[in-house]
Every structure is written in C-alpha cells, then in structure tokens.
PDB file of C-alpha atoms and ligand atoms in Angstrom:
ATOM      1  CA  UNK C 187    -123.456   2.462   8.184  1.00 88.00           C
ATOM      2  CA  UNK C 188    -125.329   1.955  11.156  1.00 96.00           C
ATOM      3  CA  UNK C 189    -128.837   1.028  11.624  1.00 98.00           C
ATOM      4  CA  UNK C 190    -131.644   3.095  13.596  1.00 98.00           C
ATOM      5  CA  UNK C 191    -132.869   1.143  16.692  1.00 99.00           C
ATOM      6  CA  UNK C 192    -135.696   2.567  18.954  1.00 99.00           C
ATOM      7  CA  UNK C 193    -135.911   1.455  22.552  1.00 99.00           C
ATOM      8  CA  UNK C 194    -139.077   1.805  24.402  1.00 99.00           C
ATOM      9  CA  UNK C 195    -138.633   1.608  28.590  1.00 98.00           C
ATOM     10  CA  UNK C 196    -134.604   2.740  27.812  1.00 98.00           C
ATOM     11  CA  UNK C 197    -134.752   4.309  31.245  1.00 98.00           C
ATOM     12  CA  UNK C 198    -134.211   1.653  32.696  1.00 98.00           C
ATOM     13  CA  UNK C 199    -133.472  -2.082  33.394  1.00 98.00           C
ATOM     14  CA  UNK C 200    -133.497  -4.425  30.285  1.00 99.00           C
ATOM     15  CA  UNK C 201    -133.817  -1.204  27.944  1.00 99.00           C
ATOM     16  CA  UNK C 202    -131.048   0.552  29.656  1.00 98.00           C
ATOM     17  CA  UNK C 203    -128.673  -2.006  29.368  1.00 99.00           C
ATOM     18  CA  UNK C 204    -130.117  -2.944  25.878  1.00 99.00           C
ATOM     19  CA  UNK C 205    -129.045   1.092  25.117  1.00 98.00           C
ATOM     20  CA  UNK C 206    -125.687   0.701  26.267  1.00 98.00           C
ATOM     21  CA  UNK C 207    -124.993  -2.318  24.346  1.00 98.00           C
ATOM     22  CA  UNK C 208    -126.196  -1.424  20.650  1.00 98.00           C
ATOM     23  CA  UNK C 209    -124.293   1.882  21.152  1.00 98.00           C
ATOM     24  CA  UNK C 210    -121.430  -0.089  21.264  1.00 98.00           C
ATOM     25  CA  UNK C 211    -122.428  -2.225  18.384  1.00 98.00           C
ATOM     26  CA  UNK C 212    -123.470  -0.238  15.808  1.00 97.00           C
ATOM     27  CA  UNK C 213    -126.922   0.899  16.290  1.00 98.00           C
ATOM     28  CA  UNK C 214    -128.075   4.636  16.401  1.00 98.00           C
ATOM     29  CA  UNK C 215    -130.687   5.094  19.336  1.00 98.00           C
ATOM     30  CA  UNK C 216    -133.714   6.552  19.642  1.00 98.00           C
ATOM     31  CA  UNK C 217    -133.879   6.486  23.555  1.00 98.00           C
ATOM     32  CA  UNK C 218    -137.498   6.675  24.712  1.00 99.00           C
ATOM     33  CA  UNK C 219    -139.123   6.610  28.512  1.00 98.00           C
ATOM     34  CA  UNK C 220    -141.333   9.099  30.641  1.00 98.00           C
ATOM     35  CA  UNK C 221    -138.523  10.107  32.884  1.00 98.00           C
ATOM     36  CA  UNK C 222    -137.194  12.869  30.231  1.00 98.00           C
ATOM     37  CA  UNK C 223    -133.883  13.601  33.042  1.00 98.00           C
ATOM     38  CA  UNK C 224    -132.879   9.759  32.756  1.00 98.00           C
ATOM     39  CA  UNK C 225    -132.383  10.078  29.194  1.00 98.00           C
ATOM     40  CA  UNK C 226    -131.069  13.458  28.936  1.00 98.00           C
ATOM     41  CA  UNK C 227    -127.966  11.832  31.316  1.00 98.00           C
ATOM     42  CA  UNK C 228    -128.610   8.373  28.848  1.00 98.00           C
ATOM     43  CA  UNK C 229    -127.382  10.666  25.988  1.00 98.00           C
ATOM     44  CA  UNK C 230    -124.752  12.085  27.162  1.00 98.00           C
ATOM     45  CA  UNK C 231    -123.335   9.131  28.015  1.00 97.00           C
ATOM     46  CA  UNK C 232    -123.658   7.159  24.868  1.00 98.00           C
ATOM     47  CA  UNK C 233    -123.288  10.099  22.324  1.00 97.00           C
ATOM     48  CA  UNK C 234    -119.165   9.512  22.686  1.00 96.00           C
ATOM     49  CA  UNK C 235    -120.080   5.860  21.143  1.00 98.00           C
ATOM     50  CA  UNK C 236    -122.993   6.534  19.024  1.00 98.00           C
ATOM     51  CA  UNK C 237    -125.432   9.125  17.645  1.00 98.00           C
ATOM     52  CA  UNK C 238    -128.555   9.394  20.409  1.00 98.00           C
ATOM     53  CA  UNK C 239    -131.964  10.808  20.036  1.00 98.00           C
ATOM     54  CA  UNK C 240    -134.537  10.752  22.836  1.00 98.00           C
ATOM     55  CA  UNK C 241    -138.299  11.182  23.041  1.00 98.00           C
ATOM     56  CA  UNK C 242    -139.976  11.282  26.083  1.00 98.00           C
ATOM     57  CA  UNK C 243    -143.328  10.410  26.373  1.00 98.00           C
ATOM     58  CA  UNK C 244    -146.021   8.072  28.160  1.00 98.00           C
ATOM     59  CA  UNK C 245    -147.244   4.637  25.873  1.00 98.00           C
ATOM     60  CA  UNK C 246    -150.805   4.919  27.362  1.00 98.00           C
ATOM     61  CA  UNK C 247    -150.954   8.085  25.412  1.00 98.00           C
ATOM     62  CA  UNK C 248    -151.946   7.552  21.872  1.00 98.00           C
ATOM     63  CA  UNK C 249    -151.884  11.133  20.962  1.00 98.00           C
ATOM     64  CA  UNK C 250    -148.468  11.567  22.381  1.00 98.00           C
ATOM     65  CA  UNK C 251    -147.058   8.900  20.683  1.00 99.00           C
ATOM     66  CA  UNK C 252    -148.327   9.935  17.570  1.00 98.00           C
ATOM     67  CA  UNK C 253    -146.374  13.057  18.069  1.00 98.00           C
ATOM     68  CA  UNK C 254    -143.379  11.589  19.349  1.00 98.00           C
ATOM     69  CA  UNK C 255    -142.738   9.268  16.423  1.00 98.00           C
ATOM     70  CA  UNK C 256    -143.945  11.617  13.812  1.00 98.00           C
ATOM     71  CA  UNK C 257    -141.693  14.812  15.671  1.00 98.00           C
ATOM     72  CA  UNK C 258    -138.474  12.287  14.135  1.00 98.00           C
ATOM     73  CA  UNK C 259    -136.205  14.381  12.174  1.00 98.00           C
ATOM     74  CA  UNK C 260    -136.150  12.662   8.337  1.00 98.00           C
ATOM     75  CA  UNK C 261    -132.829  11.413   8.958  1.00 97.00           C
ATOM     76  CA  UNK C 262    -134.251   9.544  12.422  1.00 98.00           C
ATOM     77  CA  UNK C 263    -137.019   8.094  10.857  1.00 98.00           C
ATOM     78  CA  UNK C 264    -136.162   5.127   9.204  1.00 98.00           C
ATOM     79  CA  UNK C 265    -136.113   2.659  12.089  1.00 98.00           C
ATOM     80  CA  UNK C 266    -134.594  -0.481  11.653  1.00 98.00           C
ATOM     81  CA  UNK C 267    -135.257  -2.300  14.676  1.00 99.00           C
ATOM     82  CA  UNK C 268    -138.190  -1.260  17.223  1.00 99.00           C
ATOM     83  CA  UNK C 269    -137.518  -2.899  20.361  1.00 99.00           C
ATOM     84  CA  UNK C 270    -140.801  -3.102  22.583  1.00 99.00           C
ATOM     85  CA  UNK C 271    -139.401  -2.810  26.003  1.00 99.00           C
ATOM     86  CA  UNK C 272    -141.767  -0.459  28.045  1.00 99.00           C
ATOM     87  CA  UNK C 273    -143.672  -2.372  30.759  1.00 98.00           C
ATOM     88  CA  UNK C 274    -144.246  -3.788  33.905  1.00 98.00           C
ATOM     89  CA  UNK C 275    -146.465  -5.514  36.509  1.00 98.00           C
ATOM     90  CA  UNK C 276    -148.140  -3.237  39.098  1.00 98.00           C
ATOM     91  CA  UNK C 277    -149.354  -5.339  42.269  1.00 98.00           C
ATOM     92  CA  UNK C 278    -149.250  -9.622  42.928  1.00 98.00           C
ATOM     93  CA  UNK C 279    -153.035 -10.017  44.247  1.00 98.00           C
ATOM     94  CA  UNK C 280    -156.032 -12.526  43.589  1.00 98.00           C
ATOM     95  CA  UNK C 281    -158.085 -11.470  41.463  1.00 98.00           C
ATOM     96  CA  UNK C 282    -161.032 -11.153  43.306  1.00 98.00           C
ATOM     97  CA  UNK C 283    -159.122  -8.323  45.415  1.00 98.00           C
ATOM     98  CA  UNK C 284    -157.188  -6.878  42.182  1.00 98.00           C
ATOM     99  CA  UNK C 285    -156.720  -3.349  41.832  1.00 98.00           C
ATOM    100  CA  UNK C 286    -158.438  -1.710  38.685  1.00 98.00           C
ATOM    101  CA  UNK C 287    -156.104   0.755  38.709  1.00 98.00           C
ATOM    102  CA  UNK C 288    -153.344  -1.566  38.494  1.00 98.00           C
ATOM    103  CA  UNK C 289    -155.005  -3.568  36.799  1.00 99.00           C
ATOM    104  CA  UNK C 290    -155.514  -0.508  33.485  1.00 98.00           C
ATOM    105  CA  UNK C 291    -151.696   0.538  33.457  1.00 98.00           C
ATOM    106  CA  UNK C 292    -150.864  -3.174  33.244  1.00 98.00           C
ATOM    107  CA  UNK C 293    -152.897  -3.403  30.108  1.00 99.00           C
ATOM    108  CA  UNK C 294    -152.536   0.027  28.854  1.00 99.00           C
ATOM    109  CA  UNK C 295    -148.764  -0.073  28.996  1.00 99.00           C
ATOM    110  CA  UNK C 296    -147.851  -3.565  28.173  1.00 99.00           C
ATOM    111  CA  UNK C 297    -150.282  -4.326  25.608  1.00 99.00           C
ATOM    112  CA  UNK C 298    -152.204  -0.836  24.191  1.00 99.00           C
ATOM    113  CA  UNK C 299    -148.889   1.028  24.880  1.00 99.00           C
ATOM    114  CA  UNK C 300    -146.573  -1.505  22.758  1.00 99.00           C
ATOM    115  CA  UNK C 301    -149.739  -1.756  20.063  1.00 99.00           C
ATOM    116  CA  UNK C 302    -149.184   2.002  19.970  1.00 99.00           C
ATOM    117  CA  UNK C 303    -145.847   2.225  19.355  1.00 99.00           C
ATOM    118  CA  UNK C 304    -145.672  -0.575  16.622  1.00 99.00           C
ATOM    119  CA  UNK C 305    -148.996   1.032  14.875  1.00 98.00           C
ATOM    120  CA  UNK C 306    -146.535   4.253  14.366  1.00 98.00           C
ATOM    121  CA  UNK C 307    -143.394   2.464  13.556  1.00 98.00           C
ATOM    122  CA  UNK C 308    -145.043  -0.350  11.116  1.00 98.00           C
ATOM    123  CA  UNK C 309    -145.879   1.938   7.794  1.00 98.00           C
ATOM    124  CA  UNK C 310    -142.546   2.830   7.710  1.00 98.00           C
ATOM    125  CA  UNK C 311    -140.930  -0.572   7.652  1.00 98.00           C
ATOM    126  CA  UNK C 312    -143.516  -1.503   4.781  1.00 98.00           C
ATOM    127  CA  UNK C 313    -142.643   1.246   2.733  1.00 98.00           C
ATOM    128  CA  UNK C 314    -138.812   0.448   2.997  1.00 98.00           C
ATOM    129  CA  UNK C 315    -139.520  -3.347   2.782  1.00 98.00           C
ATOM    130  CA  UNK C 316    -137.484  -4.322   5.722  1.00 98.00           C
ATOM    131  CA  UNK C 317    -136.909  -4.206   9.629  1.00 98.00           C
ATOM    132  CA  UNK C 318    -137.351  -6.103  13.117  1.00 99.00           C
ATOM    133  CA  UNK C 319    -139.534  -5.604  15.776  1.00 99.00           C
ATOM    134  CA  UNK C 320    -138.183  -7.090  19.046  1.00 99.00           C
ATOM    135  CA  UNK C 321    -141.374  -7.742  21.718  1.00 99.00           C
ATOM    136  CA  UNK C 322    -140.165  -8.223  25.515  1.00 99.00           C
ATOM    137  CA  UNK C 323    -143.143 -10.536  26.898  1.00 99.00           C
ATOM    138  CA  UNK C 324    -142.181 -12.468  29.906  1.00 99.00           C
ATOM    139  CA  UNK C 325    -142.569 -15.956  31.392  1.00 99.00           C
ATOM    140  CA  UNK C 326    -145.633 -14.884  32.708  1.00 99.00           C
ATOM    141  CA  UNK C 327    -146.660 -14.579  28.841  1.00 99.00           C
ATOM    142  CA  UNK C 328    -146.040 -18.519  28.313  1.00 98.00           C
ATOM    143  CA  UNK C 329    -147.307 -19.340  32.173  1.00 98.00           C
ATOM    144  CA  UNK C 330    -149.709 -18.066  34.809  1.00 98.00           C
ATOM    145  CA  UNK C 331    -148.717 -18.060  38.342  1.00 98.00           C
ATOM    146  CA  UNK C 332    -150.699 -17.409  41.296  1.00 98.00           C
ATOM    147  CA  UNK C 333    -151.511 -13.722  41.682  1.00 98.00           C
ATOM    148  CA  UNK C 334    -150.273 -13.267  38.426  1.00 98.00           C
ATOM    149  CA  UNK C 335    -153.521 -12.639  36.658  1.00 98.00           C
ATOM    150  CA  UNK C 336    -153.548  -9.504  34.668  1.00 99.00           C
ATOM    151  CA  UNK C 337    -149.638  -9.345  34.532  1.00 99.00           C
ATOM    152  CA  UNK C 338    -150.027 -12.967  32.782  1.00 99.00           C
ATOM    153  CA  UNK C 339    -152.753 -11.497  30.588  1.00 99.00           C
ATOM    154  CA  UNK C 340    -150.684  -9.001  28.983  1.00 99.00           C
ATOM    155  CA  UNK C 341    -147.507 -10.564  29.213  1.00 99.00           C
ATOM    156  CA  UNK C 342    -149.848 -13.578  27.242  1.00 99.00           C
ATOM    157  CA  UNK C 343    -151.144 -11.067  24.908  1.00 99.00           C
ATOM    158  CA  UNK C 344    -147.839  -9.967  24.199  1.00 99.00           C
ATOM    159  CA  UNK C 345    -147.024 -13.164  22.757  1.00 99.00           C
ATOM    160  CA  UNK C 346    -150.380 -13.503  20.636  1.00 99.00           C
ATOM    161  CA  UNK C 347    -149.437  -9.947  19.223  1.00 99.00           C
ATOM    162  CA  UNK C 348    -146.191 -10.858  18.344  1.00 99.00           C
ATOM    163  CA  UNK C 349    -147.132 -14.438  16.479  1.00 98.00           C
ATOM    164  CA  UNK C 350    -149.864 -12.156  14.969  1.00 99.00           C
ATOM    165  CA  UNK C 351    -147.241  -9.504  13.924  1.00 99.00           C
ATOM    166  CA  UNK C 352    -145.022 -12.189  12.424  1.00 98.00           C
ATOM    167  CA  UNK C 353    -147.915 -13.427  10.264  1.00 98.00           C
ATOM    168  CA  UNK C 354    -148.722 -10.253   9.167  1.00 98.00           C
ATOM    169  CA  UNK C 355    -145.413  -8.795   8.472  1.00 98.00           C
ATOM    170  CA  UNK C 356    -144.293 -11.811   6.382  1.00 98.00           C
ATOM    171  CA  UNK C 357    -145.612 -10.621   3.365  1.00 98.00           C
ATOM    172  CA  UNK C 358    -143.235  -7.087   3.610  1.00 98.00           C
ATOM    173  CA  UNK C 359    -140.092  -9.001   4.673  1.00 98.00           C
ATOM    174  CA  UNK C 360    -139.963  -7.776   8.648  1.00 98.00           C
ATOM    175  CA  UNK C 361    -138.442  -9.926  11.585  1.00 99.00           C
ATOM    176  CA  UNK C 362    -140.446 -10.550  14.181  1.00 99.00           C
ATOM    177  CA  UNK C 363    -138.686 -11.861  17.618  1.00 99.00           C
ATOM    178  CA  UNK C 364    -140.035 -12.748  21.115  1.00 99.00           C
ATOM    179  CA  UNK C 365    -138.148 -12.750  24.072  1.00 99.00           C
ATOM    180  CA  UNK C 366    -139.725 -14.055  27.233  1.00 99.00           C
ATOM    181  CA  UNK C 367    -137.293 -13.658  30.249  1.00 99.00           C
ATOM    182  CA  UNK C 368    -137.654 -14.890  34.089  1.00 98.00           C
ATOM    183  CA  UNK C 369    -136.536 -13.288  36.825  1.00 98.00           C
ATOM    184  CA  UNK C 370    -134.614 -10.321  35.957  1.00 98.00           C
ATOM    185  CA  UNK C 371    -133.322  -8.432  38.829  1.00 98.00           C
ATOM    186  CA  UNK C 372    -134.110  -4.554  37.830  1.00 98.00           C
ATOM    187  CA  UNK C 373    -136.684  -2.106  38.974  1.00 98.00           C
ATOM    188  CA  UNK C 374    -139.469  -3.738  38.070  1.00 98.00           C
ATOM    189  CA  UNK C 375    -140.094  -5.901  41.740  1.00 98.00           C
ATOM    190  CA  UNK C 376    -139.922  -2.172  43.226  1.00 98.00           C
ATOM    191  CA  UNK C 377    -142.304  -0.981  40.685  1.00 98.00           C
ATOM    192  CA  UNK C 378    -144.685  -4.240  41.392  1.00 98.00           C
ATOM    193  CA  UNK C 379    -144.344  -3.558  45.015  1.00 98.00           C
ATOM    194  CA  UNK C 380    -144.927  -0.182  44.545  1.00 98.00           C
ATOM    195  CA  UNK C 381    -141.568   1.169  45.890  1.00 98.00           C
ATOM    196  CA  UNK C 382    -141.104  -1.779  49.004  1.00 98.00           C
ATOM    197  CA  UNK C 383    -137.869  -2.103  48.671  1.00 98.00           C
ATOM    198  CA  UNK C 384    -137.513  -5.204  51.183  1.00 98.00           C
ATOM    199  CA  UNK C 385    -140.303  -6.617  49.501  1.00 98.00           C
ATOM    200  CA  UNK C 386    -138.936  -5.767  45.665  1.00 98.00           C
ATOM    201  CA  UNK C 387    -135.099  -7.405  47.341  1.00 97.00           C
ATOM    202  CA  UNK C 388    -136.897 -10.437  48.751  1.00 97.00           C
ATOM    203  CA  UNK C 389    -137.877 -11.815  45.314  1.00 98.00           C
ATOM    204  CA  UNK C 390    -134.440 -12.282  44.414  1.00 97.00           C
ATOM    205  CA  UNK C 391    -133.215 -13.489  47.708  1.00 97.00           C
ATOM    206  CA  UNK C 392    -131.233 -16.947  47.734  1.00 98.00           C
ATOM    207  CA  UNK C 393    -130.710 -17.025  43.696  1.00 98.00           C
ATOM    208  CA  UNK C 394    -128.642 -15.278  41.497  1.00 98.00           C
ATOM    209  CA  UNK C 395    -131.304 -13.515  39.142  1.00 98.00           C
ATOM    210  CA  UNK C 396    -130.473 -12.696  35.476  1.00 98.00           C
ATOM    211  CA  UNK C 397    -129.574  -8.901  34.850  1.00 98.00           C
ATOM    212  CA  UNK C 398    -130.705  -6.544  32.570  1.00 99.00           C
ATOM    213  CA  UNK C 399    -127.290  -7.204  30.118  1.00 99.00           C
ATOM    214  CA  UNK C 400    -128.653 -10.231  30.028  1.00 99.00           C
ATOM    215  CA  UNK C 401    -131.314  -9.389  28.201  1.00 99.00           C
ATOM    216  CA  UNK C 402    -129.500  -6.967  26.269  1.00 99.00           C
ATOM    217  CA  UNK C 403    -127.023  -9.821  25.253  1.00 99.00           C
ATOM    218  CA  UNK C 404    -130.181 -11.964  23.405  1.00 99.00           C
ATOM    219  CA  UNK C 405    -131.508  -8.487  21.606  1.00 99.00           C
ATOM    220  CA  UNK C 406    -128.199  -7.912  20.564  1.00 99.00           C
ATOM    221  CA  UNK C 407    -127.797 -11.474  19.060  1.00 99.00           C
ATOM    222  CA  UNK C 408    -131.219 -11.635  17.226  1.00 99.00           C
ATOM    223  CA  UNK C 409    -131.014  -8.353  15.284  1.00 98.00           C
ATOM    224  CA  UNK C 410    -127.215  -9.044  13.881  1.00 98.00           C
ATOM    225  CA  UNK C 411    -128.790 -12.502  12.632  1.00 98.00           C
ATOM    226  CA  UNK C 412    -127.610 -12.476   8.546  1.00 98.00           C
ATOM    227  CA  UNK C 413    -130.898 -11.742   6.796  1.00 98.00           C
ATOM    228  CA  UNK C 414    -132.399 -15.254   5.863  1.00 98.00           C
ATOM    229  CA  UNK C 415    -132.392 -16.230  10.094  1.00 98.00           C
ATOM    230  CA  UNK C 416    -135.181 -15.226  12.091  1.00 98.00           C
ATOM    231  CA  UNK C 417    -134.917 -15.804  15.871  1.00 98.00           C
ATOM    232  CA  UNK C 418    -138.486 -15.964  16.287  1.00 98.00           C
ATOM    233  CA  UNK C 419    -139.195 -16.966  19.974  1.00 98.00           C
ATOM    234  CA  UNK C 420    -136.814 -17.433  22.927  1.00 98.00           C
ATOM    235  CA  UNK C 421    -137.602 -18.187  26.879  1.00 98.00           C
ATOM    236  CA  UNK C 422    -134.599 -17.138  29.215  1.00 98.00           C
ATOM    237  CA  UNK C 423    -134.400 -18.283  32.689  1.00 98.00           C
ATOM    238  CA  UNK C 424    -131.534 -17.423  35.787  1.00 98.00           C
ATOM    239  CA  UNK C 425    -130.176 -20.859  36.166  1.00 98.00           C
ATOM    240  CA  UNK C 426    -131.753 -21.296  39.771  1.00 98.00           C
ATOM    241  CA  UNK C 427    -135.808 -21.367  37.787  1.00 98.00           C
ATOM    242  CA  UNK C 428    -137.066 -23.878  35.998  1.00 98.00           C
ATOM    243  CA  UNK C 429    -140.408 -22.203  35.664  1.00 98.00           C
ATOM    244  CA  UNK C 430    -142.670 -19.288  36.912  1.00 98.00           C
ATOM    245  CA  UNK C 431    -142.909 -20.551  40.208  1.00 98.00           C
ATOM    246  CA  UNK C 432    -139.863 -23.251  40.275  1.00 98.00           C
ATOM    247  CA  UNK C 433    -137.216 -21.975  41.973  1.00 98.00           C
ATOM    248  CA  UNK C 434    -133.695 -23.505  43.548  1.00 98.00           C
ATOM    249  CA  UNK C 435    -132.770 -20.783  46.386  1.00 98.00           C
ATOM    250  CA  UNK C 436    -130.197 -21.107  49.320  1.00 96.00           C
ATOM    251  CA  UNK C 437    -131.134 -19.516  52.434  1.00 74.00           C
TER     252      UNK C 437
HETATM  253  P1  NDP I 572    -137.909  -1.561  34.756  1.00 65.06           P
HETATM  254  O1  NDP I 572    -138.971  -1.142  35.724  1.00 65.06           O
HETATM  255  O2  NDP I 572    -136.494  -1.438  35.185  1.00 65.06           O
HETATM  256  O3  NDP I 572    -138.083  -0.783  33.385  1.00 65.06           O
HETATM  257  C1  NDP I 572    -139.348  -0.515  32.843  1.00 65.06           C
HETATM  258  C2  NDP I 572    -139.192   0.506  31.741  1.00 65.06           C
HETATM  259  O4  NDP I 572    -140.487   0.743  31.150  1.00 65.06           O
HETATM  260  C3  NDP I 572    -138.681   1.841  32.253  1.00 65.06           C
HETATM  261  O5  NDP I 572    -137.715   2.337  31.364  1.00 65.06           O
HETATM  262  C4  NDP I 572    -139.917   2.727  32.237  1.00 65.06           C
HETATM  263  O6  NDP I 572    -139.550   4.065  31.931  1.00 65.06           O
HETATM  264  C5  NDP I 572    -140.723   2.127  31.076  1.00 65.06           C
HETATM  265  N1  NDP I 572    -142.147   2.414  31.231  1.00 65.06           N
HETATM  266  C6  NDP I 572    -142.980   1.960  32.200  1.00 65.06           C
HETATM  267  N2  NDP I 572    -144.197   2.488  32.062  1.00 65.06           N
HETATM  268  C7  NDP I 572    -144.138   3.317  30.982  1.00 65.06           C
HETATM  269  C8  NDP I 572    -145.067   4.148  30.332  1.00 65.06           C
HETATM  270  N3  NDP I 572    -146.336   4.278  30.789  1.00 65.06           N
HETATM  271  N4  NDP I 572    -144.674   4.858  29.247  1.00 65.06           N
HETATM  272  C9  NDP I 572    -143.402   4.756  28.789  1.00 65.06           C
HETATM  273  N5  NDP I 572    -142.481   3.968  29.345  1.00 65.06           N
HETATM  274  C10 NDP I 572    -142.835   3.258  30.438  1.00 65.06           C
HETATM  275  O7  NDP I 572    -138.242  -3.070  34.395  1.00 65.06           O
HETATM  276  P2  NDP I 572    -137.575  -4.111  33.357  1.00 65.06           P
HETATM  277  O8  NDP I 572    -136.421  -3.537  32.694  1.00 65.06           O
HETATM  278  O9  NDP I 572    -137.424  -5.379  34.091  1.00 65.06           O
HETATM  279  O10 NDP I 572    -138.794  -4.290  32.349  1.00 65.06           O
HETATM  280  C11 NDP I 572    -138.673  -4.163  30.951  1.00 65.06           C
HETATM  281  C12 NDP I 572    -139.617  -5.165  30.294  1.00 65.06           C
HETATM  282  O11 NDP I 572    -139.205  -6.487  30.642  1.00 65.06           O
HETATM  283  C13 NDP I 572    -141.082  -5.037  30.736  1.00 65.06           C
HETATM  284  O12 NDP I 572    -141.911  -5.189  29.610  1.00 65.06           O
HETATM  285  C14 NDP I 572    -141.244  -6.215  31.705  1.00 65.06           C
HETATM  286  O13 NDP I 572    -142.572  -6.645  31.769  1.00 65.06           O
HETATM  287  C15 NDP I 572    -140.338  -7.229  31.044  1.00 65.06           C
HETATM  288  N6  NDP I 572    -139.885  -8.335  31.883  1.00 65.06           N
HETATM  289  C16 NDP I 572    -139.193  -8.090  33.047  1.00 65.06           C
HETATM  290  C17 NDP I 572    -138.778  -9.160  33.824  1.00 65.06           C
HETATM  291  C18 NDP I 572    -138.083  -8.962  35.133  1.00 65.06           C
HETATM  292  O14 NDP I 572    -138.026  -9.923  35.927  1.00 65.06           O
HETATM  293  N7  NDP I 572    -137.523  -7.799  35.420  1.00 65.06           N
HETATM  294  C19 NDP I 572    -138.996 -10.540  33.397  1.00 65.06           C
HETATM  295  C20 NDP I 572    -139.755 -10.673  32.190  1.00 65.06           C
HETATM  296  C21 NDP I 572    -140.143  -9.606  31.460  1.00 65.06           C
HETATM  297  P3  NDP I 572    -140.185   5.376  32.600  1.00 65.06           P
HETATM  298  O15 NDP I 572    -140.572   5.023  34.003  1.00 65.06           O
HETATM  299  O16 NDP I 572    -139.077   6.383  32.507  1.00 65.06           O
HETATM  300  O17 NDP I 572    -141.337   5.722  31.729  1.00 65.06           O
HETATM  301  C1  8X3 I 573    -141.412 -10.815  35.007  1.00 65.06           C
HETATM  302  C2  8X3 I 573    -141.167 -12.206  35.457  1.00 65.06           C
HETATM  303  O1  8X3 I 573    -142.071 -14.087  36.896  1.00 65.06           O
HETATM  304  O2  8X3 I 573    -142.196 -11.825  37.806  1.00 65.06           O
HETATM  305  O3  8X3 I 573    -142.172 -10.768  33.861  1.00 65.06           O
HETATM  306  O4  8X3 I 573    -143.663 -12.513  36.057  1.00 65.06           O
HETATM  307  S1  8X3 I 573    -142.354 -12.669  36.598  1.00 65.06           S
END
C-alpha cells in the first residue's frame, strides 16, 4: 500500500522534483503551493503514476492552513511523511540596509510557515504512533555568509526546530530528518533577486550547481530507510563548493 506524503513548496524546484519522484515510488501526494494553476497541471501529470491531492494555500497564513489540512478527505489524512519544503530568501543586503519586508516573508515563510504546517500535521502522527517529517534548511542554516543575515536566521532556526522536533517526537516513534543543501540551481536566485534574471543566472555561472532531483534523490532515500534507521542530518554540496562562500568556478 502506499504511504501519504505531503509536499509543501511542490510548485516548484526541490518540491517539484521531490513530487515527481515519490509518484514514481510509491507515495500518494498531497501537492501544496500558492500558485493553485501549477498544481492543477502537477496533477494531471502525476495522477497516471499515483493518486494526487492538492491544496493551495499561503504558509504565512495560519488560518488558512488550518483549513487546508483539516479540509483533507479521511482517507487523505493520515500523512506519513510531511516534507517541509516551502521557502526562500528574498534580497542579499547588509543588514543595516535590510528590507523589513523581506526581511517578515523570510521569517514568516521559512520558519512560522513550516511551524504552521508541522503544528497541523503533528497530532495526527501521535495518534497513529508513527511518521517522518523531512525539514529543507539550507547551508545557510549551518553557516552565515555575508549578506546572508535573516536568510541564515531562518535557515539556522530551521535546524534548531528540527533537533527540537526530533527530541520531542522521540517519545511517539516519528523520524525526524534535516537536509541542508548548497547551491541548487531552481527559482529561488530569481525569487532572491526579485525576478533579475541575469542576476538569479550569474550565481550559478562557472559551476555546475546541484538540481532540484538532487534533492529529491536524498528525500527519497531517507523516508524508504527500514524502520530502526533514522537519517537524521545531511549537508549536500555541488561538487564545485566546499562551503557557503567557497566556490571552484571556471570563467
Ligand atoms: P523555488 O523558489 O523553486 O521553490 C520554492 C517553493 O516554495 C515554491 O514551490 C513556492 O510555491 C513555495 N513557497 C514560497 N513561498 C510560499 C508561501 N508563502 N506559501 C506557500 N508556499 C510558498 O526554490 P527551491 O526549490 O530552491 O526552494 C525550496 C527550499 O529549499 C526552500 O526552503 C529553500 O530555502 C531551500 N533551499 C534552496 C537552495 C537553493 O540553492 N535553491 C539551497 C538550500 C536550501 P508558490 O510560489 O507556488 O507558493
Ligand atoms: C540556499 C543556499 O547559499 O544561497 O539556501 O544560501 S544559499
């Protein structure tokens, strides 16, 4: 039988690739993202491999996650894996010029928003005694780079939440995994850069950056695990980084 996964962020990147990978493994999805057209054409494309649900719906919104999760049909509701995906950095300044704005959806997606999500999806894998959260931090969640600031905050939050939810899920028999990639060539420099795309290509320029499948391809291996392994924490670089701000490029 297959198990229930729910992908936050599925719209696109990591989470997108992540979708199309447990569809072909196994996993039911619940597909879940603010851009409701993405995973209307998301479902139709997996449902010939696998059964798809989708809720659409913004993290930052407590109320509407609260009515996403709890809108689940009964046979959708026992989630076995809850992969927090949904994120990303807005802006690369000092600190002393940040922009609040940027600076609130940075923290209200990454670290409220996946808090959120988990608060909703938690009770349930108590009462059934089993299940695996899967938190996508970052590098920036082990390091802080220059202009990194708030990103590092909640990528470094991230990781404290996940340790904490570890420690606190022990008890009820719930994985708890971290991974932290590097650079990851998906929209997320065009979302930093707010839609420069010769700024959001120049990050990647001279390397060969990882790609979203990846990512996908570590998920996948952590959550088919036999049930005594944990994969608790795991930091994925391209081959050309060695850090946050190491970097072999040929130009
Ligand atoms: P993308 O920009 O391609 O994907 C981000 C996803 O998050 C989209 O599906 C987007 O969906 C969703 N999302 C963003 N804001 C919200 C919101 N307010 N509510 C609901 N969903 C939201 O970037 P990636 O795939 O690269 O990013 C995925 C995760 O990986 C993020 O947490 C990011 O921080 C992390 N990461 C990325 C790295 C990289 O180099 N790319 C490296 C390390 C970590 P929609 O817009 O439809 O809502
Ligand atoms: C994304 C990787 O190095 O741009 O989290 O912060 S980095």
């Amino acid at each position: 039988m297959n198990r229930i996964a729910l992908i936050t962020g599925a719209t696109s990147g990591i989470g997108e690739a992540t979708a199309h990978l447990l569809a072909k493994n196994q996993f039911d999805l619940i597909l879940c993202g603010r851009r409701a057209n993405r995973l209307e054409t998301m479902k139709a494309e997996l449902s010939g491999l696998t059964s798809v649900y989708s809720l659409s719906f913004d993290v930052r919104d407590l109320a509407a996650v609260k009515k996403a999760v709890q809108s689940l049909p009964a046979d959708w509701q026992n989630i076995d894996v809850l992969i927090n995906n949904a994120g990303n950095a807005h802006g690369l300044d000092p600190i002393q010029t940040g922009n609040t704005d940027d600076w609130d959806a940075m923290i209200d997606i990454n670290v409220k928003g996946l808090l959120y999500v988990s608060r909703e999806v938690m009770p349930g894998m108590i009462a059934r005694q089993r299940g695996h959260i899967v938190n996508i931090g970052s590098i920036a969640g082990k390091e802080v780079y220059p202009n990194g600031n708030v990103y590092c905050a909640s990528k470094h939050a991230v990781d404290a939440i996940t340790d904490g939810m570890r420690l606190d899920l022990n008890p009820h028999g719930i994985k708890v995994t971290g991974i932290h990639p590097g650079m990851v060539e998906t929209e997320f420099s065009l979302v930093r850069f707010k839609g420069d795309t010769d700024r959001a290509q120049g990050v990647y320029k001279g390397l060969t950056p990882l790609k979203g499948s990846d990512i996908a391809d570590l998920i996948l291996f952590a959550i088919t695990r036999p049930a005594h392994v944990v994969v608790a924490d795991m930091i994925v670089f391209p081959a050309a980084q060695a850090s946050a701000t190491v970097v072999k490029r040929t130009l």
